[in-house]
Coordinates of C-alpha atoms in Angstrom, one line a residue:
X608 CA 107.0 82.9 122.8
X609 CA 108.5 80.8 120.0
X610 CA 104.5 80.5 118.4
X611 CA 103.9 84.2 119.0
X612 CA 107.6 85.1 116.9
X613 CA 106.2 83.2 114.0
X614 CA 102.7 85.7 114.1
X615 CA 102.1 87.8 111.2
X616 CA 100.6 91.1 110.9
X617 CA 97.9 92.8 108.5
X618 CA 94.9 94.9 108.0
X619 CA 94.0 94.9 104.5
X620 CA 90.7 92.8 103.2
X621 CA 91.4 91.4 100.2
X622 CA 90.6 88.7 97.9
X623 CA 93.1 86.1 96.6
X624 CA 93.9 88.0 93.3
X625 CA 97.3 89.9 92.4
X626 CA 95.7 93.0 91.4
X627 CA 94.7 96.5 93.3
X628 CA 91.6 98.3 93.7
X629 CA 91.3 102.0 94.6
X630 CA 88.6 102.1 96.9
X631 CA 87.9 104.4 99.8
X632 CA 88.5 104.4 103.4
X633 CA 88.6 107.9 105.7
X634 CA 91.7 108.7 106.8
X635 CA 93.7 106.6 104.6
X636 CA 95.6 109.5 101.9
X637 CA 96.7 107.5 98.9
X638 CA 96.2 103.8 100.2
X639 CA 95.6 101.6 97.8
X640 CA 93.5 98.2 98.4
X641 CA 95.9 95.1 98.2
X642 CA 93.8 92.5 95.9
X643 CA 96.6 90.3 96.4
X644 CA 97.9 86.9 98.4
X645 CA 97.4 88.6 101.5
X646 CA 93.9 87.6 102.2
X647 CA 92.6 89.7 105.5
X648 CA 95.1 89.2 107.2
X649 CA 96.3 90.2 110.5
X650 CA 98.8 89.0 112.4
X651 CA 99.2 85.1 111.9
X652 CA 100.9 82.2 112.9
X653 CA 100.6 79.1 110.4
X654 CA 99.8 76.0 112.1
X655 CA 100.2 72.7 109.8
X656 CA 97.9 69.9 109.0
X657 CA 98.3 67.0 108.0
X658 CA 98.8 66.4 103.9
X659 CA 96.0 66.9 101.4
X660 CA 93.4 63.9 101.8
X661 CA 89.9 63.5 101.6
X662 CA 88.5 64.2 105.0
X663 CA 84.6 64.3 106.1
X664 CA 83.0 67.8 104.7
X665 CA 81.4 67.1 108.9
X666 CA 85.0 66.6 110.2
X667 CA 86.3 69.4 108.6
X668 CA 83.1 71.7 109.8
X669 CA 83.8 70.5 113.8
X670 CA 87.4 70.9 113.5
X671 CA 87.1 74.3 112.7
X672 CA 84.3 74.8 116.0
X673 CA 87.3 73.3 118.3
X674 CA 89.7 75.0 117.4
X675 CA 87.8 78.5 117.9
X676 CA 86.7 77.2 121.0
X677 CA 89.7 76.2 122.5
X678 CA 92.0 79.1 120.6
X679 CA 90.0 82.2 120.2
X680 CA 91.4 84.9 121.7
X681 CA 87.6 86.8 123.1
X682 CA 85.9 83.7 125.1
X683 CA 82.3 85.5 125.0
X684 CA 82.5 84.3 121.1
X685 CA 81.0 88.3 120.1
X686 CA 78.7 87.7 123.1
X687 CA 76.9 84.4 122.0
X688 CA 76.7 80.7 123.3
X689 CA 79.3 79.1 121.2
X690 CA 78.3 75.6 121.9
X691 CA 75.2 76.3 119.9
X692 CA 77.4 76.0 117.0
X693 CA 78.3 72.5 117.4
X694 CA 76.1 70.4 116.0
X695 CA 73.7 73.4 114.2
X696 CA 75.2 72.0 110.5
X697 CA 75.2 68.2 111.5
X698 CA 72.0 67.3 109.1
X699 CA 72.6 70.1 106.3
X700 CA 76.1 69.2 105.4
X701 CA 76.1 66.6 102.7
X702 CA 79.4 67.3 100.8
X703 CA 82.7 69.7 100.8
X704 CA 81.0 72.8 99.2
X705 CA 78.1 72.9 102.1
X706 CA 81.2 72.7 104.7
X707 CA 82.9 75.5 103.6
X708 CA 79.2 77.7 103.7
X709 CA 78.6 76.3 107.4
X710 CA 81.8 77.2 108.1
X711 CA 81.8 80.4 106.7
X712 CA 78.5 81.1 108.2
X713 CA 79.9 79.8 111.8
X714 CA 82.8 82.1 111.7
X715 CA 80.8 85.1 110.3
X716 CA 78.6 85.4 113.3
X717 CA 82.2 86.4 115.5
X718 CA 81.4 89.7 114.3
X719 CA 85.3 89.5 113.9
X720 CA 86.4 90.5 110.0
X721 CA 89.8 88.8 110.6
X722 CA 88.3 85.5 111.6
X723 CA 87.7 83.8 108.1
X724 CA 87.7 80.7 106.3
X725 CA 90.1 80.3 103.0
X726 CA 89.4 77.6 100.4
X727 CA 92.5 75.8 99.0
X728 CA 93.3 78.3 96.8
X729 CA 93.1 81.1 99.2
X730 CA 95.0 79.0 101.0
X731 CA 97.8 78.6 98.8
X732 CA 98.0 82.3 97.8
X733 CA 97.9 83.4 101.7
X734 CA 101.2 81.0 102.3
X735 CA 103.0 81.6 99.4
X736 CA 102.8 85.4 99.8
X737 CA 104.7 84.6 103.4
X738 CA 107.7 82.9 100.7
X739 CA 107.6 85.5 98.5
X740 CA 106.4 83.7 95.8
X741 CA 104.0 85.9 93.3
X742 CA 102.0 84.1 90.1
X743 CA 101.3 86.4 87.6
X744 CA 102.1 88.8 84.7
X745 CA 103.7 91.9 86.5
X746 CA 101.2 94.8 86.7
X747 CA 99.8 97.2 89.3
X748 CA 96.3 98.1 88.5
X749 CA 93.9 100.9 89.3
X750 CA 90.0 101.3 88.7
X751 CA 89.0 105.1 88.1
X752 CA 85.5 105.9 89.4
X753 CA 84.3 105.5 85.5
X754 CA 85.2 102.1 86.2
X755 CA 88.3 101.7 83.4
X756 CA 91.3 99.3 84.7
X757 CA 94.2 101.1 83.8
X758 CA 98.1 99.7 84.4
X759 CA 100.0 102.1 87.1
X760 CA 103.0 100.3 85.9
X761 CA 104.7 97.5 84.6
X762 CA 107.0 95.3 87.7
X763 CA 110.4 95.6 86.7
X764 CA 111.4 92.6 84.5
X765 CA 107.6 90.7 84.5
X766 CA 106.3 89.6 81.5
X767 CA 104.7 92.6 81.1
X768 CA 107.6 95.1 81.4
X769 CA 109.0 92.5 78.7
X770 CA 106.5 92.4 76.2
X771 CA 105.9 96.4 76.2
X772 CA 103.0 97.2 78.8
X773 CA 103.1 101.0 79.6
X774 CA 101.7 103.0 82.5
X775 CA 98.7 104.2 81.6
X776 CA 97.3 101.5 79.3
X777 CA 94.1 100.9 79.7
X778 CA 92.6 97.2 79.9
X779 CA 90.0 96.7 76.9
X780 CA 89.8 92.7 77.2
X781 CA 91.4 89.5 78.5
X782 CA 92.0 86.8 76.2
X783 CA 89.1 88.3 74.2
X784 CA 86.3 89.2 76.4
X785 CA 85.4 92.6 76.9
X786 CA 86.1 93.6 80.6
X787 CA 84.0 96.7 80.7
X788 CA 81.5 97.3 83.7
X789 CA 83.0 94.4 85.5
X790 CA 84.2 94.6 89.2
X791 CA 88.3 94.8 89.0
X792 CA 88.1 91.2 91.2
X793 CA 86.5 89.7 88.5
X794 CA 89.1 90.5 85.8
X795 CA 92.0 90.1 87.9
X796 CA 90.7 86.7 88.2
X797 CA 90.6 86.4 84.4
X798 CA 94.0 87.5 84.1
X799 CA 95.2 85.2 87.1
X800 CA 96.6 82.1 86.1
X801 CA 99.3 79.4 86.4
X802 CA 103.0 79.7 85.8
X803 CA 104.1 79.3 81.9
X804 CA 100.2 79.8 80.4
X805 CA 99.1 82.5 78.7
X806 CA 96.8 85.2 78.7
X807 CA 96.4 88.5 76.3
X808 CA 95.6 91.6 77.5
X809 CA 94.3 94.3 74.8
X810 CA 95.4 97.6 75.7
X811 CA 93.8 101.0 74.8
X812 CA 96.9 103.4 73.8
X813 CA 96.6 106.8 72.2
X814 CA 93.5 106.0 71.2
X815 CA 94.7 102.5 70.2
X816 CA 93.7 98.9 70.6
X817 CA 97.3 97.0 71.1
X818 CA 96.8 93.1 72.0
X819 CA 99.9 92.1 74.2
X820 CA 100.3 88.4 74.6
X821 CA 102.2 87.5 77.7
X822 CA 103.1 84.3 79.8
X823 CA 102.6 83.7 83.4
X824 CA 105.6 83.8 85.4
X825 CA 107.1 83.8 89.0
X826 CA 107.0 87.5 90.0
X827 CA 109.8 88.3 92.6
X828 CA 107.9 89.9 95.8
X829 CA 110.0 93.1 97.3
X830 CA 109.5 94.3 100.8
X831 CA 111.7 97.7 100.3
X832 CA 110.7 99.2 97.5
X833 CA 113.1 102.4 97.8
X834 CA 116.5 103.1 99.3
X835 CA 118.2 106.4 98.6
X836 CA 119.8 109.3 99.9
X837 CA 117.5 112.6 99.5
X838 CA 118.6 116.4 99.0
X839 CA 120.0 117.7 102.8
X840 CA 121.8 114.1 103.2
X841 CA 118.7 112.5 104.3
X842 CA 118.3 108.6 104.2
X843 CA 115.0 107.3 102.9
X844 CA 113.6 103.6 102.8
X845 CA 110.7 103.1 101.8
X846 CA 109.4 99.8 103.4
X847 CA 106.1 98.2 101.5
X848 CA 105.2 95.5 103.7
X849 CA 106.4 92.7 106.8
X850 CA 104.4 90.0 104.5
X851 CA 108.1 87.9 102.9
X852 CA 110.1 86.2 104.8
X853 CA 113.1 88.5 103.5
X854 CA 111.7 91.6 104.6
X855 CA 114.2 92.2 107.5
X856 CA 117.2 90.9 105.3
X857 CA 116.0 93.5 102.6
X858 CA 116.2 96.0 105.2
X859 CA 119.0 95.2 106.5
X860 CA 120.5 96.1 102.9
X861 CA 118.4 98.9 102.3
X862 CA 120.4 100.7 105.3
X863 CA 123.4 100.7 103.8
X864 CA 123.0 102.1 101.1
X865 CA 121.7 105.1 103.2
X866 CA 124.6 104.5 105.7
X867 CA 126.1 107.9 104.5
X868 CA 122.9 109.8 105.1
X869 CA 122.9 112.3 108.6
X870 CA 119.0 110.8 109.5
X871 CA 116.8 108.5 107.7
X872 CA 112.9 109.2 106.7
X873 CA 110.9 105.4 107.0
X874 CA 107.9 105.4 104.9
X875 CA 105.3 102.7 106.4
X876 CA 102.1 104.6 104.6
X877 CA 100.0 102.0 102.7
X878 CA 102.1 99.3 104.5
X879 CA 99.5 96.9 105.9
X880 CA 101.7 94.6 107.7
X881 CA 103.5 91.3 107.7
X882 CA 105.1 88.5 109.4
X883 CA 105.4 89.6 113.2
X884 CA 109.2 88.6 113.4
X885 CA 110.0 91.4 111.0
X886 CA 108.5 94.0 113.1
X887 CA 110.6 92.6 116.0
X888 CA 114.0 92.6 114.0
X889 CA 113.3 95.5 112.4
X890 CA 112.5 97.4 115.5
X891 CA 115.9 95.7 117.1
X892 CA 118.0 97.9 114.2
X893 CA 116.8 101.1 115.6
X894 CA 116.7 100.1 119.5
X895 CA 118.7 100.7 122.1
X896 CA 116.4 98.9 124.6
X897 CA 113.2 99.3 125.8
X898 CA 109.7 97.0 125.3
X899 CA 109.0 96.8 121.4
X900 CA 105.1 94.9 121.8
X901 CA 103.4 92.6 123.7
X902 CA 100.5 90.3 123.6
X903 CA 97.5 89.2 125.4
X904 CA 95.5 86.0 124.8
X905 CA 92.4 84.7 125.8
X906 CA 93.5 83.9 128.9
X907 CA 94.6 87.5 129.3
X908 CA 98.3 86.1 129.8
X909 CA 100.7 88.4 128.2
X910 CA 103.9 88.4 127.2
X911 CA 106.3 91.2 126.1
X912 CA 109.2 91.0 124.0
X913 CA 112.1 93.1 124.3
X914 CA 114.8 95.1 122.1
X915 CA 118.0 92.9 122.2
X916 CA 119.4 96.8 122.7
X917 CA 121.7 96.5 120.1
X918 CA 121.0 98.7 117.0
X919 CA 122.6 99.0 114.2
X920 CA 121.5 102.3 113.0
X921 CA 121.6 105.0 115.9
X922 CA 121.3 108.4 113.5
X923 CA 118.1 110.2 113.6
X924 CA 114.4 108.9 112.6
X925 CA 111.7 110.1 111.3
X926 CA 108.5 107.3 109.9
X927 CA 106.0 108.4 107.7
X928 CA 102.4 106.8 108.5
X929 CA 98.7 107.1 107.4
X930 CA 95.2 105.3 107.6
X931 CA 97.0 102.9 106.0
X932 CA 99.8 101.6 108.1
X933 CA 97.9 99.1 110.0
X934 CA 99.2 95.8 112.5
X935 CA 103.2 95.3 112.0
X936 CA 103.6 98.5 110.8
X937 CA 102.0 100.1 113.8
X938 CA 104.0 97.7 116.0
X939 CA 107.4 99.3 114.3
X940 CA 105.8 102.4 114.2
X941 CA 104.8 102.2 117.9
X942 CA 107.7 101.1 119.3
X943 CA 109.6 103.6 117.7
X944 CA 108.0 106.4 119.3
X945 CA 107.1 105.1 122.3
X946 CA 110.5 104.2 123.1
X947 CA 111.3 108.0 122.2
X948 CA 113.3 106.8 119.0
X949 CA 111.5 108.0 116.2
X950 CA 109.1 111.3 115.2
X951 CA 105.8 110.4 113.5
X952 CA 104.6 112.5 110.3
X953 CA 101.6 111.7 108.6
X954 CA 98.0 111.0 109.8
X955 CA 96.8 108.4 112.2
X956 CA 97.2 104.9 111.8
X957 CA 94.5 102.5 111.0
X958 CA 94.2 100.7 114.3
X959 CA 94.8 97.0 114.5
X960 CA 94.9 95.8 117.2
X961 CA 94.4 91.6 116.7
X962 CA 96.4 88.7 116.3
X963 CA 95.7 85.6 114.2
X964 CA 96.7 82.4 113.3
X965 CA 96.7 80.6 110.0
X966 CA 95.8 77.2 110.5
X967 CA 96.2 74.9 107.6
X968 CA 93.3 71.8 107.5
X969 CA 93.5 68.7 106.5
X970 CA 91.8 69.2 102.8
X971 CA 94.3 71.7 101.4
X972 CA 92.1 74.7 103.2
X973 CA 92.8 76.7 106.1
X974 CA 91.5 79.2 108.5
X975 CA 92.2 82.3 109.9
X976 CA 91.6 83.3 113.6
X977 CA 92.0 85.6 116.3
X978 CA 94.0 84.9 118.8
X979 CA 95.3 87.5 120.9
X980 CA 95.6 91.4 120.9
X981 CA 98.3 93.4 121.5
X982 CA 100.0 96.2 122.9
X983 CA 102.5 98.9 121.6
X984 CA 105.9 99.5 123.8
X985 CA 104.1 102.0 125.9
X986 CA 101.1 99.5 126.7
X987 CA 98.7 100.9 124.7
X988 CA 95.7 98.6 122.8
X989 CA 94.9 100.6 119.5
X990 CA 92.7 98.2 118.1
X991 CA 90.3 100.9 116.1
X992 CA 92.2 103.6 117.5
X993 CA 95.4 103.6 115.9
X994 CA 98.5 105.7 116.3
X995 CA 99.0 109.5 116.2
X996 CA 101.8 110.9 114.4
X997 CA 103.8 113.5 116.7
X998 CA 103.2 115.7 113.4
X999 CA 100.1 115.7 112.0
X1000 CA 100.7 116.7 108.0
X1001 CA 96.6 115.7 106.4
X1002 CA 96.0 115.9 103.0
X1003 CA 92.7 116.7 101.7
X1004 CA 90.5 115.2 98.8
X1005 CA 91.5 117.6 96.5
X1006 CA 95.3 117.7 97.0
X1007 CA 95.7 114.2 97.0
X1008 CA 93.4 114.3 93.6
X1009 CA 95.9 116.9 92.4
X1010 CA 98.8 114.4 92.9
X1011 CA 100.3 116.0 96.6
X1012 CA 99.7 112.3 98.8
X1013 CA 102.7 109.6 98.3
X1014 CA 105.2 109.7 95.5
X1015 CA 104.3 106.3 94.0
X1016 CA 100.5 107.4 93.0
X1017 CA 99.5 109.7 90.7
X1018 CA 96.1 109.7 91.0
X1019 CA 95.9 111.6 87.4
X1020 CA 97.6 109.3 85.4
X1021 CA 99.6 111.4 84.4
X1022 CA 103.0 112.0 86.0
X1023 CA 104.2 108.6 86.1
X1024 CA 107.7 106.8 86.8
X1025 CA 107.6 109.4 90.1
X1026 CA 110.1 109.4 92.4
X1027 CA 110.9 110.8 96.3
X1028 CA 112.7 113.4 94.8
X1029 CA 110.0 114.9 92.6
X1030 CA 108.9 117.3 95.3
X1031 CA 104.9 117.0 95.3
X1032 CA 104.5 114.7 98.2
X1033 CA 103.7 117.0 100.9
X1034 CA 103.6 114.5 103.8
X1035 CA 107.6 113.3 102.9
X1036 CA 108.6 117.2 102.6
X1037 CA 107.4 117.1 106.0
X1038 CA 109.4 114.5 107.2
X1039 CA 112.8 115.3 105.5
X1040 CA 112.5 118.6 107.3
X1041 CA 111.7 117.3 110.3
X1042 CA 114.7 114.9 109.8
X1043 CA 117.0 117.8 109.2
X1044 CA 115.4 119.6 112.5
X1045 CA 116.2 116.4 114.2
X1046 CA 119.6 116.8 113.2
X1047 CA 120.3 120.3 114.1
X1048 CA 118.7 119.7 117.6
X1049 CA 121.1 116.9 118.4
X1050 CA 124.1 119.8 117.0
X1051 CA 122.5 121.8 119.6
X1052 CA 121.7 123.8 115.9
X1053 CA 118.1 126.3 115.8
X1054 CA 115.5 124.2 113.9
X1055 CA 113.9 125.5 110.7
X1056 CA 110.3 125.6 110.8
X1057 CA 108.3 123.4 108.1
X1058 CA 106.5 126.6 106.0
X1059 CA 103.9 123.7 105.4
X1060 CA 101.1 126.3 103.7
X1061 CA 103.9 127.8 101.4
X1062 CA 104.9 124.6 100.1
X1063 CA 101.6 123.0 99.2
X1064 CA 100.9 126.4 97.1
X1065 CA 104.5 125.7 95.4
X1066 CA 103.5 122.2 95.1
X1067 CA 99.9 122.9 93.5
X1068 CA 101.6 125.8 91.3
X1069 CA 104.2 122.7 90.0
X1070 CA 101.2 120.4 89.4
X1071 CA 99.4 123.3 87.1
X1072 CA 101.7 123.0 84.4
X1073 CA 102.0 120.4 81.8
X1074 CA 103.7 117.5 81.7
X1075 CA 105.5 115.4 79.6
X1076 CA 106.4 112.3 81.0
X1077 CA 109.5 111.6 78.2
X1078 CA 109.8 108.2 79.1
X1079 CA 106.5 107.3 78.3
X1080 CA 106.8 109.0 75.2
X1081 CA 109.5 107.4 74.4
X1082 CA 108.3 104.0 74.9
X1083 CA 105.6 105.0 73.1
X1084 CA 107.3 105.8 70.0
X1085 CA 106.0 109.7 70.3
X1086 CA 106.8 112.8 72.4
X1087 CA 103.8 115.3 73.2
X1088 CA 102.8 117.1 76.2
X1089 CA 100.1 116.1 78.1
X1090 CA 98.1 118.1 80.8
X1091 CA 97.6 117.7 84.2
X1092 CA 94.3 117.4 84.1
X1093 CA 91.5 116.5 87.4
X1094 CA 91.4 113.3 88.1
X1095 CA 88.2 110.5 87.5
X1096 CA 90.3 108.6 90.5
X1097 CA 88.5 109.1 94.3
X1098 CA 90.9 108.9 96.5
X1099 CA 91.6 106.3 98.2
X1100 CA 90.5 105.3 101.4
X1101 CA 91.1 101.7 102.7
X1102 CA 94.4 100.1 104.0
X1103 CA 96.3 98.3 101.4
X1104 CA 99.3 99.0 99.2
X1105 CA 99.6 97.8 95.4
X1106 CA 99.6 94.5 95.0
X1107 CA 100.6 92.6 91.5
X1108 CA 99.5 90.3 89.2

């Protein structure tokens, strides 16, 4: 059990950048695709190498069959004769780069998307994600479907909050090269770099080319993004990933500052998952007992670890979830409803179902692979299936395009610096009622009834009207209204949440 506590937990493919993409994925309202340091990952456990050397590009190829063979979790291999695998590359690799194809190649025919080989850099950015360490300028990006790369906003104290980057800018060039027409990969990569160098963005602004010179820094990596107390005394944390290490300890703190609340409303939408010890901490806050997951590797030996049955917070839960809260945060979310602890509002999770381990090699690259699956509290294996919310609150393409899907994206581009408290996310209206029902019914209080076609006709009546997003303006050095226009963004529709650069 120690290996398995050490697992982590994620559904999002991604490339090792720190930007990301809007892309689509059915069922997923307002996900965002992390192009980040989690690399496709789902729940892993890092096994060490040795340090750094130069090893045999045929070494490295057979120590990545064994350890498949003696470690994956299905042992049909996808249905094929593994063995054949062997000794298929023996004559065709010559050096390091024609390893890392065979490889690639040998782990492709798994048919599993979580099993996957990561060169030294991939490497790096997978691990150092798990620290919380982040390399980069500060910026969450978005691609509209007429392909323009335009800043959602600025992290708080990065280089680029510094140096005057605004939501909303839109990326001309990097360090001189026109990015138009490229794939939003290809320019993060441009704008990726190591710590103290330096790379200039030239921003399109009010009709404006503005060249911002920034240096690469250390960006700090936050798994709670939001902790405040919402109208009707109703606690909200808004939880981004299990990914850092500090992700329970940032939790931990999170509750109390909504100690005061009478419930609490847990956002896990767009939260792909993380290091499998958080879920299992996190889950102990909230539980009084009961199983909280279990696993089940090749061998189909499982284990099952239990709440310690000594929470911390015993008010009232409610956890938001969509297509987008996938592994760790359908392990919490699981085990909170199964163990009749929490209500579910949202739309069906994504549906991962797999463990895998991160095993570092002995050049510097690493590996990951399934294996085990697992089961929520209630012994269920959702691999593909995902979880069902108790209430179901969907959000169609045009309402999310109108700006109704999570607080923290405005698809328009143009309400931004949103908060919880705006009032035009439909699916967290939901859930603080529900909260406040949840309350009542423990009073022995009537509940009140969400009026959930009345609100969205508020909501889109809100959204109508202009805006004037003042502190933009301000920045900017000029206050005029601008209209909520339709959006160029498609929603999105793959599991993710922003990553950063």
């Amino acid at each position: 059990m120690k290996s398995i506590f050490r697992t982590l937990f994620g559904a999002a493919t991604a490339v090792s950048l720190l930007l990301p993409v809007v892309v689509q994925d059915a069922g997923a309202k307002g996900a965002t695709h992390t192009v980040a340091l989690r690399n496709e990952m789902a729940h892993q456990l890092i096994a060490q190498a040795l340090p750094s050397t130069a090893v045999s590009p045929i070494y490295l190829y057979h120590r990545c069959w064994n350890i498949i063979n003696q470690q994956y979790f299905d042992k049909t291999y996808g249905g094929q004769d593994w063995a054949r695998w062997e000794h298929h590359y023996d004559t065709k690799i010559k050096n390091k780069d024609d390893a890392y194809k065979a490889i690639e190649s040998m782990l492709a025919s798994l048919g599993d998307p979580y099993t996957r080989f990561l060169n030294p850099e991939a490497f790096a950015d997978e691990t150092n994600s798990i620290k919380a360490h982040l390399f980069g300028v500060g910026i969450q990006l978005g691609m509209s479907d007429l392909k323009k790369i335009v800043v959602i906003a600025p992290i708080a104290n990065s280089p680029a909050s510094t140096a005057g980057v605004l939501p909303g800018d839109e990326i001309l060039e990097v360090d001189g090269e026109l990015v138009a027409g490229q794939p939003l990969d290809s320019v993060v990569k441009k704008i990726r770099g190591p710590i103290n160098t330096k790379v200039t963005l030239t921003m399109l602004r009010d009709g404006k080319r503005i060249p911002i010179p920034l240096t690469r820094a250390e960006i700090p990596v936050k798994a709670v993004t939001k902790a405040v107390i919402l109208p009707g005394n109703v606690g909200y944390i808004r939880l981004d990933s299990f990914i850092s290490a500090k992700a329970t300890e940032e939790l931990k703190e999170a509750l109390t500052k909504v100690e005061g609340a009478d419930s609490l409303v847990l956002d896990l939408r767009n939260n792909p998952g993380g290091l499998l010890d958080n879920a299992v901490q996190i889950a102990n806050l909230f539980l009084k007992g009961g199983v909280i997951v279990s696993t089940v590797d090749g061998g189909e030996n499982k284990a099952s670890t239990i709440s310690r049955g000594q929470p911390t917070f015993e008010k009232p839960i409610v956890t938001l979830i969509n297509g987008s809260s996938a592994s760790a945060s359908e392990i919490l979310a699981g085990a909170l409803k199964e163990n009749d602890r929490s209500v579910l509002v949202g739309t069906k999770s994504f549906g991962k179902g797999l463990v895998q381990a991160i095993q570092k090699l002995d050049d510097g690259s690493g590996m990951n692979y399934s294996i085990a699956k697992y089961l929520t509290a209630g012994g269920n294996y959702i691999h593909k299936k995902g979880i069902s919310p108790n209430i179901e609150v969907k959000l169609s393409d045009d309402e999310y395009k109108k700006g109704l899907g999570p607080w923290w994206i405005d698809p328009t581009f143009k309400r931004f610096n949103r908060e919880p408290v705006d009032g035009f996310d439909i699916q967290l209206l939901a859930a603080m009622a529900e909260a406040k029902n949840e309350v009542r019914k423990a009073k022995g209080q009537p509940i009140e009834p969400f009026k959930d076609e009345e609100v969205r006709k508020q909501i889109l009546a809100k959204l109508a009207k202009p805006v004037i997003d003042t502190k933009k303006a301000a920045q900017a050095g000029s206050e005029k209204p601008t209209g909520h226009a339709a959006s160029d963004f498609a929603q999105p529709k793959a599991p993710g949440v922003p990553a950063r650069n």
